[in-house]
Amino acid sequence: MIPSASRAAAVRLNRSQLSVPGIRPELFEKAAQSAADVIFLDLEDSVAFADKEKARENVITGLRDLDWRGKTVSVRVNGLDTPFMYRDVIDVMEQAGERIDLMLIPKVNRAADVQAVDMLLTQIEMAKGYARPVGLELMIETAEGLMNVDAIAGASARAESLHFGPGDFAASTGARNVTIGGGNPDYAVLVGAKGGPRETHVGDMWHYALARIVVAARAHGLRPLDGPYADFADAEGFDAAARRAAALGCEGKWCIHPSQIAAANAAFGPTAAETEAARRILAAMDQAARAGKGAATLDGRMIDVASIRQAQVVVRKAELIAGGAK
Ligand code: COA
Ligand code: MG
């Protein structure tokens, strides 16, 4: 059978993705020294219109002057529907293009948006003679973007990840939500007959969007990422949101505050017990294969060739973490 995904996901840890406003350069060094896997310096929605140019200058200076070794570094540019984006891309790429690994594109609506950015990046990279192409992180945060998510995921060989943006997605779809990335207790069904005992079952109002993004990303060999949880004083809420995203297949989650990084790394990284269990599955399946069997029993449960694939993902990630890889 010919595999349908054209490429494997880029090998990069992306458990935690720290957002740092470009207008607050005093935070850059703290970010560089944090335990976040990916750091993005933001030129978009954490920067007021009047500060756009200043933030761009700060980001270029910060990329050039600070030590970002050991980190995957990204810049979030403004959206294609703004007057800021072309200069964000040109100035950041021309002046600090060799210092970034990724560029984060907000409010991607269609494949042509990705192709337009790709074309501009390609020209700048050729003109400057950069050896290493910059990867793309694509934000799905509008109704149109989610509708076109499959085409967006397959639009460019630079694409590495799809990111869910719950705040803008709520604005775009009219979803009722107070805390960015949080839930809404009204998203619930009442179970039980009228007049009898009843229970309210609250659901995850972002399930459809997130699951859709996970499937599109994985089908194209990209990393799916869950977006921010704005109530950074609510550690329990962040942890629950991160764990449910990990359960669904997300590779990691955004952190808007350093206090969220450890929880994201824990939720998306395998525990020592999970890594050990995965290694036992691989050993048991190795033994089964030598005995000519495709399925076996381990701890009373059936394991088969699909278990090998799941276990390999876990072991590979554990090795990346142990090796301190980017
Ligand atoms: N990156 C790096 N360091 C950060 C940080 C970030 N995003 N947010 C806070 N810090 C630092 C602070 O400078 C402070 O450091 P110190 O202890 O050495 O003084 C420490 O972490 C604690 O910060 P705190 O005082 O609790 O936060 P704050 O009031 O300075 O800022 C926010 C709170 C929410 C405004 C800030 O965290 C922030 O701007 N987050 C990112 C917002 C963003 O990027 N939004 C767009 C994407 S959704
Ligand atoms: Mg947004």
mmCIF file of C-alpha atoms in Angstrom, residues 42-44 54-55 95 164 177 226 275 319:
data_model
loop_
_atom_site.group_PDB
_atom_site.id
_atom_site.type_symbol
_atom_site.label_atom_id
_atom_site.label_comp_id
_atom_site.label_asym_id
_atom_site.label_seq_id
_atom_site.Cartn_x
_atom_site.Cartn_y
_atom_site.Cartn_z
ATOM 1 C CA ASP A 42 4.411 37.938 18.744
ATOM 2 C CA LEU A 43 3.773 40.821 16.352
ATOM 3 C CA GLU A 44 0.031 40.160 16.095
ATOM 4 C CA LYS A 54 8.357 49.152 17.631
ATOM 5 C CA ALA A 55 7.510 45.486 18.276
ATOM 6 C CA GLN A 95 17.379 41.004 9.100
ATOM 7 C CA PHE A 164 -6.206 25.973 17.055
ATOM 8 C CA ASN A 177 -17.221 31.866 25.658
ATOM 9 C CA ASP A 226 -4.019 23.321 21.020
ATOM 10 C CA THR A 275 7.800 5.023 28.210
ATOM 11 C CA GLU A 319 14.349 9.893 23.372
#
